[in-house]
GROMACS .gro file of C-alpha atoms in nm:
model
  311
    1MET     CA    1  -1.719   1.155   1.034
    2ARG     CA    2  -1.801   0.813   0.895
    3ALA     CA    3  -1.908   0.818   0.531
    4GLU     CA    4  -2.071   0.551   0.322
    5ILE     CA    5  -1.765   0.342   0.242
    6ILE     CA    6  -1.811   0.354  -0.135
    7LYS     CA    7  -1.779   0.733  -0.125
    8LEU     CA    8  -1.424   0.703   0.008
    9TRP     CA    9  -1.307   0.541  -0.316
   10PRO     CA   10  -1.228   0.730  -0.638
   11ASP     CA   11  -1.415   0.731  -0.969
   12GLU     CA   12  -1.366   0.480  -1.250
   13ASN     CA   13  -1.138   0.705  -1.458
   14THR     CA   14  -0.899   0.743  -1.165
   15VAL     CA   15  -0.885   0.368  -1.102
   16GLN     CA   16  -0.822   0.301  -1.471
   17SER     CA   17  -0.544   0.561  -1.468
   18ILE     CA   18  -0.379   0.390  -1.169
   19ASP     CA   19  -0.407   0.055  -1.347
   20ALA     CA   20  -0.251   0.198  -1.665
   21ILE     CA   21   0.041   0.359  -1.478
   22LEU     CA   22   0.114   0.031  -1.298
   23ARG     CA   23   0.108  -0.158  -1.626
   24ASP     CA   24   0.282   0.086  -1.861
   25ASN     CA   25   0.524   0.275  -1.637
   26TRP     CA   26   0.607   0.008  -1.380
   27LEU     CA   27   0.541  -0.314  -1.581
   28LEU     CA   28   0.322  -0.443  -1.297
   29ASP     CA   29   0.051  -0.676  -1.418
   30LEU     CA   30  -0.124  -0.988  -1.291
   31GLN     CA   31   0.170  -1.193  -1.412
   32PRO     CA   32   0.515  -1.050  -1.484
   33ASP     CA   33   0.573  -1.005  -1.857
   34ILE     CA   34   0.923  -1.156  -1.868
   35GLU     CA   35   0.980  -1.062  -2.232
   36LEU     CA   36   0.881  -0.698  -2.184
   37ILE     CA   37   1.075  -0.663  -1.857
   38GLY     CA   38   1.380  -0.821  -2.023
   39ALA     CA   39   1.354  -0.590  -2.324
   40ARG     CA   40   1.348  -0.282  -2.101
   41HIS     CA   41   1.613  -0.421  -1.862
   42PRO     CA   42   1.854  -0.648  -2.056
   43GLU     CA   43   2.059  -0.720  -1.739
   44MET     CA   44   1.761  -0.892  -1.571
   45GLN     CA   45   1.900  -1.246  -1.572
   46GLU     CA   46   2.208  -1.140  -1.377
   47VAL     CA   47   1.996  -0.937  -1.133
   48ILE     CA   48   1.760  -1.230  -1.070
   49CYS     CA   49   2.056  -1.460  -1.005
   50ARG     CA   50   2.198  -1.216  -0.748
   51TYR     CA   51   1.860  -1.192  -0.579
   52ASP     CA   52   1.817  -1.571  -0.564
   53GLU     CA   53   2.166  -1.609  -0.417
   54ALA     CA   54   2.099  -1.340  -0.155
   55HIS     CA   55   1.771  -1.505  -0.061
   56GLU     CA   56   1.939  -1.843  -0.022
   57ARG     CA   57   2.209  -1.692   0.201
   58ALA     CA   58   1.945  -1.519   0.413
   59VAL     CA   59   1.748  -1.841   0.458
   60GLN     CA   60   2.060  -2.032   0.560
   61LYS     CA   61   2.157  -1.758   0.804
   62ALA     CA   62   1.807  -1.755   0.954
   63GLY     CA   63   1.830  -2.126   1.029
   64ARG     CA   64   1.565  -2.269   1.256
   65SER     CA   65   1.440  -1.927   1.364
   66GLY     CA   66   1.302  -1.867   1.015
   67LYS     CA   67   1.351  -1.492   1.061
   68ILE     CA   68   1.506  -1.370   0.739
   69ASP     CA   69   1.715  -1.053   0.727
   70GLU     CA   70   1.537  -0.870   0.443
   71ARG     CA   71   1.781  -0.583   0.402
   72GLU     CA   72   1.982  -0.729   0.113
   73MET     CA   73   1.665  -0.837  -0.070
   74PHE     CA   74   1.516  -0.490  -0.044
   75ARG     CA   75   1.842  -0.341  -0.169
   76LEU     CA   76   1.839  -0.568  -0.476
   77LEU     CA   77   1.468  -0.503  -0.532
   78ALA     CA   78   1.561  -0.139  -0.589
   79HIS     CA   79   1.627  -0.249  -0.948
   80PRO     CA   80   1.301  -0.158  -1.129
   81GLY     CA   81   1.308  -0.470  -1.347
   82LEU     CA   82   1.346  -0.703  -1.052
   83PHE     CA   83   1.080  -0.507  -0.865
   84ALA     CA   84   0.839  -0.551  -1.158
   85PHE     CA   85   0.914  -0.922  -1.162
   86ALA     CA   86   0.870  -0.968  -0.787
   87ALA     CA   87   0.590  -0.722  -0.709
   88ALA     CA   88   0.344  -0.848  -0.971
   89ALA     CA   89   0.206  -1.082  -0.704
   90ARG     CA   90   0.105  -0.778  -0.497
   91ARG     CA   91  -0.026  -0.562  -0.779
   92HIS     CA   92  -0.388  -0.586  -0.657
   93TYR     CA   93  -0.289  -0.460  -0.312
   94ILE     CA   94  -0.079  -0.176  -0.456
   95LEU     CA   95  -0.359  -0.067  -0.690
   96ASP     CA   96  -0.624  -0.074  -0.418
   97GLY     CA   97  -0.409   0.101  -0.157
   98VAL     CA   98  -0.325   0.387  -0.395
   99ALA     CA   99  -0.689   0.412  -0.507
  100LEU     CA  100  -0.824   0.431  -0.152
  101ALA     CA  101  -0.567   0.697  -0.059
  102ILE     CA  102  -0.655   0.913  -0.360
  103GLY     CA  103  -1.025   0.862  -0.289
  104VAL     CA  104  -0.978   0.980   0.070
  105LEU     CA  105  -0.784   1.287  -0.047
  106LYS     CA  106  -1.067   1.379  -0.284
  107HIS     CA  107  -1.356   1.297  -0.049
  108PHE     CA  108  -1.221   1.508   0.237
  109ALA     CA  109  -1.067   1.775   0.009
  110LEU     CA  110  -0.721   1.725   0.161
  111GLY     CA  111  -0.495   1.950  -0.042
  112GLY     CA  112  -0.191   1.947   0.184
  113PRO     CA  113   0.120   1.728   0.182
  114VAL     CA  114   0.107   1.347   0.171
  115LEU     CA  115   0.359   1.108   0.326
  116ASP     CA  116   0.411   0.762   0.175
  117VAL     CA  117   0.578   0.555   0.448
  118GLY     CA  118   0.791   0.262   0.330
  119CYS     CA  119   0.776   0.384  -0.030
  120HIS     CA  120   1.074   0.173  -0.151
  121ILE     CA  121   1.129   0.265  -0.521
  122GLY     CA  122   0.829   0.496  -0.510
  123VAL     CA  123   0.552   0.325  -0.704
  124SER     CA  124   0.271   0.460  -0.486
  125THR     CA  125   0.450   0.791  -0.437
  126ASN     CA  126   0.486   0.831  -0.813
  127ILE     CA  127   0.118   0.764  -0.879
  128PHE     CA  128   0.010   1.007  -0.606
  129GLY     CA  129   0.234   1.266  -0.771
  130ARG     CA  130   0.088   1.205  -1.116
  131LEU     CA  131  -0.279   1.199  -1.017
  132THR     CA  132  -0.295   1.467  -0.746
  133ALA     CA  133  -0.167   1.822  -0.707
  134ASN     CA  134  -0.055   1.753  -0.348
  135LYS     CA  135   0.306   1.771  -0.236
  136ILE     CA  136   0.416   1.407  -0.195
  137VAL     CA  137   0.702   1.280   0.022
  138GLY     CA  138   0.823   0.920   0.002
  139LEU     CA  139   1.010   0.779   0.305
  140ASP     CA  140   1.218   0.461   0.308
  141PRO     CA  141   1.528   0.336   0.493
  142VAL     CA  142   1.688   0.160   0.193
  143GLY     CA  143   1.937   0.391   0.027
  144ALA     CA  144   1.943   0.205  -0.305
  145ALA     CA  145   1.561   0.217  -0.319
  146ILE     CA  146   1.556   0.591  -0.256
  147ASP     CA  147   1.820   0.643  -0.527
  148SER     CA  148   1.603   0.451  -0.776
  149ALA     CA  149   1.288   0.632  -0.662
  150ARG     CA  150   1.446   0.971  -0.729
  151LYS     CA  151   1.549   0.869  -1.081
  152LEU     CA  152   1.214   0.709  -1.163
  153SER     CA  153   1.012   1.013  -1.050
  154ALA     CA  154   1.255   1.286  -1.158
  155ASP     CA  155   0.988   1.432  -1.388
  156LEU     CA  156   0.748   1.503  -1.101
  157PRO     CA  157   0.814   1.841  -0.935
  158ASN     CA  158   0.564   1.774  -0.654
  159VAL     CA  159   0.743   1.454  -0.540
  160GLU     CA  160   1.048   1.417  -0.317
  161PHE     CA  161   1.211   1.123  -0.143
  162VAL     CA  162   1.380   1.102   0.194
  163ARG     CA  163   1.593   0.822   0.331
  164GLY     CA  164   1.469   0.748   0.680
  165MET     CA  165   1.257   0.518   0.889
  166LEU     CA  166   0.994   0.541   1.159
  167PRO     CA  167   1.011   0.687   1.417
  168TRP     CA  168   1.086   0.989   1.197
  169ARG     CA  169   1.080   1.359   1.278
  170SER     CA  170   0.970   1.622   1.030
  171ALA     CA  171   0.898   1.993   1.046
  172THR     CA  172   0.607   1.919   0.812
  173GLN     CA  173   0.278   1.767   0.921
  174PHE     CA  174   0.081   1.579   0.660
  175ASP     CA  175  -0.284   1.583   0.555
  176LEU     CA  176  -0.255   1.214   0.471
  177VAL     CA  177  -0.006   0.952   0.584
  178PHE     CA  178  -0.017   0.629   0.384
  179CYS     CA  179   0.137   0.329   0.561
  180GLN     CA  180   0.083   0.001   0.373
  181ASP     CA  181   0.277  -0.321   0.436
  182VAL     CA  182   0.520  -0.164   0.682
  183LEU     CA  183   0.442  -0.287   1.034
  184HIS     CA  184   0.510  -0.655   0.968
  185HIS     CA  185   0.867  -0.570   0.867
  186VAL     CA  186   0.928  -0.423   1.211
  187GLY     CA  187   0.924  -0.607   1.544
  188GLN     CA  188   0.602  -0.552   1.739
  189SER     CA  189   0.800  -0.417   2.034
  190ASN     CA  190   0.873  -0.116   1.810
  191HIS     CA  191   0.511  -0.053   1.714
  192PRO     CA  192   0.427   0.187   2.001
  193GLY     CA  193   0.713   0.416   1.900
  194ILE     CA  194   0.607   0.397   1.536
  195ILE     CA  195   0.246   0.481   1.624
  196ALA     CA  196   0.357   0.778   1.832
  197SER     CA  197   0.565   0.901   1.539
  198LEU     CA  198   0.272   0.861   1.299
  199GLY     CA  199   0.058   1.063   1.536
  200ASP     CA  200   0.314   1.344   1.531
  201LEU     CA  201   0.330   1.338   1.151
  202VAL     CA  202  -0.045   1.360   1.082
  203LYS     CA  203  -0.190   1.711   1.084
  204GLU     CA  204  -0.490   1.781   1.307
  205GLY     CA  205  -0.794   1.666   1.108
  206GLY     CA  206  -0.571   1.465   0.875
  207VAL     CA  207  -0.597   1.095   0.797
  208LEU     CA  208  -0.372   0.792   0.850
  209ILE     CA  209  -0.435   0.490   0.628
  210LEU     CA  210  -0.281   0.190   0.802
  211SER     CA  211  -0.287  -0.146   0.627
  212ALA     CA  212  -0.122  -0.442   0.800
  213ASP     CA  213  -0.219  -0.787   0.922
  214ASP     CA  214  -0.147  -0.668   1.277
  215VAL     CA  215  -0.455  -0.443   1.290
  216ILE     CA  216  -0.694  -0.740   1.291
  217ASP     CA  217  -0.505  -0.925   1.567
  218GLN     CA  218  -0.694  -0.885   1.894
  219ASP     CA  219  -0.383  -0.905   2.111
  220TRP     CA  220  -0.224  -0.631   1.900
  221LEU     CA  221  -0.539  -0.420   1.933
  222LYS     CA  222  -0.547  -0.461   2.311
  223ARG     CA  223  -0.186  -0.347   2.336
  224ASN     CA  224  -0.194  -0.069   2.079
  225ASN     CA  225  -0.542   0.086   2.091
  226PRO     CA  226  -0.434   0.284   2.401
  227VAL     CA  227  -0.119   0.391   2.213
  228LEU     CA  228  -0.330   0.508   1.917
  229GLN     CA  229  -0.561   0.696   2.151
  230LYS     CA  230  -0.266   0.870   2.319
  231ALA     CA  231  -0.144   0.967   1.972
  232GLN     CA  232  -0.490   1.114   1.900
  233LEU     CA  233  -0.543   0.872   1.610
  234GLY     CA  234  -0.908   0.768   1.618
  235TYR     CA  235  -1.078   0.504   1.405
  236PHE     CA  236  -1.353   0.618   1.171
  237ASP     CA  237  -1.380   0.340   0.911
  238SER     CA  238  -1.208   0.043   0.750
  239ASP     CA  239  -1.222  -0.163   0.433
  240VAL     CA  240  -1.031  -0.438   0.259
  241LEU     CA  241  -0.775  -0.399  -0.017
  242GLY     CA  242  -0.720  -0.663  -0.280
  243GLY     CA  243  -0.914  -0.908  -0.487
  244PHE     CA  244  -0.770  -1.142  -0.750
  245GLY     CA  245  -0.394  -1.157  -0.746
  246GLY     CA  246  -0.084  -1.331  -0.618
  247ASN     CA  247   0.124  -1.605  -0.778
  248PRO     CA  248  -0.057  -1.830  -0.844
  249ALA     CA  249  -0.349  -1.589  -0.856
  250LYS     CA  250  -0.633  -1.632  -0.608
  251PHE     CA  251  -0.872  -1.412  -0.412
  252GLN     CA  252  -0.693  -1.229  -0.130
  253ALA     CA  253  -0.772  -0.930   0.088
  254ALA     CA  254  -0.596  -0.723   0.355
  255THR     CA  255  -0.755  -0.485   0.604
  256ALA     CA  256  -0.695  -0.111   0.592
  257VAL     CA  257  -0.804   0.106   0.885
  258LEU     CA  258  -0.874   0.477   0.847
  259LEU     CA  259  -0.772   0.691   1.143
  260ARG     CA  260  -0.838   1.063   1.195
  261LYS     CA  261  -0.599   1.286   1.391
  262GLY     CA  262  -0.776   1.455   1.679
  263ASP     CA  263  -1.003   1.162   1.770
  264THR     CA  264  -0.963   0.879   2.021
  265THR     CA  265  -1.214   0.622   1.896
  266ALA     CA  266  -1.056   0.277   1.936
  267ILE     CA  267  -1.025   0.034   1.647
  268PRO     CA  268  -1.312  -0.215   1.703
  269MET     CA  269  -1.210  -0.564   1.811
  270ASP     CA  270  -1.421  -0.704   1.526
  271VAL     CA  271  -1.257  -0.478   1.267
  272ALA     CA  272  -1.186  -0.776   1.039
  273SER     CA  273  -1.556  -0.853   0.991
  274ILE     CA  274  -1.646  -0.484   0.964
  275SER     CA  275  -1.384  -0.436   0.692
  276ALA     CA  276  -1.511  -0.731   0.490
  277ARG     CA  277  -1.877  -0.630   0.515
  278GLU     CA  278  -1.915  -0.571   0.141
  279TRP     CA  279  -1.697  -0.859   0.020
  280GLU     CA  280  -1.991  -1.100   0.018
  281THR     CA  281  -2.265  -0.853  -0.072
  282HIS     CA  282  -2.095  -0.675  -0.363
  283PHE     CA  283  -1.745  -0.787  -0.452
  284LYS     CA  284  -1.813  -1.156  -0.518
  285ASP     CA  285  -2.094  -1.078  -0.763
  286PHE     CA  286  -1.874  -0.820  -0.935
  287ALA     CA  287  -1.577  -1.057  -0.962
  288ASN     CA  288  -1.793  -1.342  -1.095
  289THR     CA  289  -1.962  -1.137  -1.366
  290PRO     CA  290  -1.908  -1.316  -1.701
  291GLY     CA  291  -1.650  -1.140  -1.912
  292ARG     CA  292  -1.497  -0.949  -1.620
  293SER     CA  293  -1.127  -0.894  -1.685
  294ALA     CA  294  -0.907  -1.069  -1.428
  295ARG     CA  295  -0.702  -0.751  -1.382
  296GLU     CA  296  -1.017  -0.562  -1.279
  297LYS     CA  297  -1.116  -0.805  -1.003
  298THR     CA  298  -1.012  -0.576  -0.719
  299GLN     CA  299  -1.201  -0.372  -0.461
  300ALA     CA  300  -1.104  -0.046  -0.634
  301PHE     CA  301  -1.259  -0.149  -0.965
  302GLU     CA  302  -1.572  -0.284  -0.791
  303ARG     CA  303  -1.621   0.036  -0.594
  304ALA     CA  304  -1.562   0.256  -0.899
  305THR     CA  305  -1.793   0.053  -1.123
  306ARG     CA  306  -2.070   0.059  -0.863
  307ARG     CA  307  -2.030   0.433  -0.811
  308THR     CA  308  -2.069   0.484  -1.187
  309SER     CA  309  -2.380   0.266  -1.206
  310GLU     CA  310  -2.539   0.441  -0.907
  311HIS     CA  311  -2.500   0.776  -1.079
   0.00000   0.00000   0.00000
């Protein structure tokens, strides 16, 4: 089952297409282009003020616990201009997550439906719909985000959005379930139920891409590897997403594990080091190449460039 990791990533043209869609359609770049975002969304100043006020209220309400209720922030972030402003810091993760998912679809010839869990306004869902022929479903609990997602992807007949959250039941099983940056928004006591639901949603032989800080925590692995095994979600590989990004920009990476439905192989306890195995040997040299564009300093671009040079 395990393939050479580079083969799980897409070609250079696909990565460049993802980059262009993020930049041109969603205004997501290394740094938010305030002038361009403001020109497309003249009401931005008012929206940013509302967001700042909501964040301040949430922090005050959290008090000493530090646990912020994110619901109002996510509702306000359904505005595409505010999303472009706020999500620029995570552009490298978004680009790499989408690229890996499309690469997996192509490598394993998965032509069936795809589920994008926690899609919010549908950036990843939209790109999947533009660059693949698969049926794509975006799932998110925030009504305002789903409303925006439907408007922003109305031109894509292979894309639909559903308001809902995990655990979620569906008559459809999916060839690929993409779950990036979701688990840490949900209490860990809920993770077993979420994992069971993901297992139900992935078709036999299908793939779950799960990216979250939790998957490298050994206590989490001890608790949840048995849950994954019961759900018939078996580990077959992992890699890191990211590169140069954030605000201020620096080198950052997050682990993504690849799980196949119908297997029971546990996620290795040293999955963090396995995932980062090519960071030192390939990515650093790529990122430090003179003249390398800062926007291209991500795993997806490194993998694609190396694939091109090897052929």
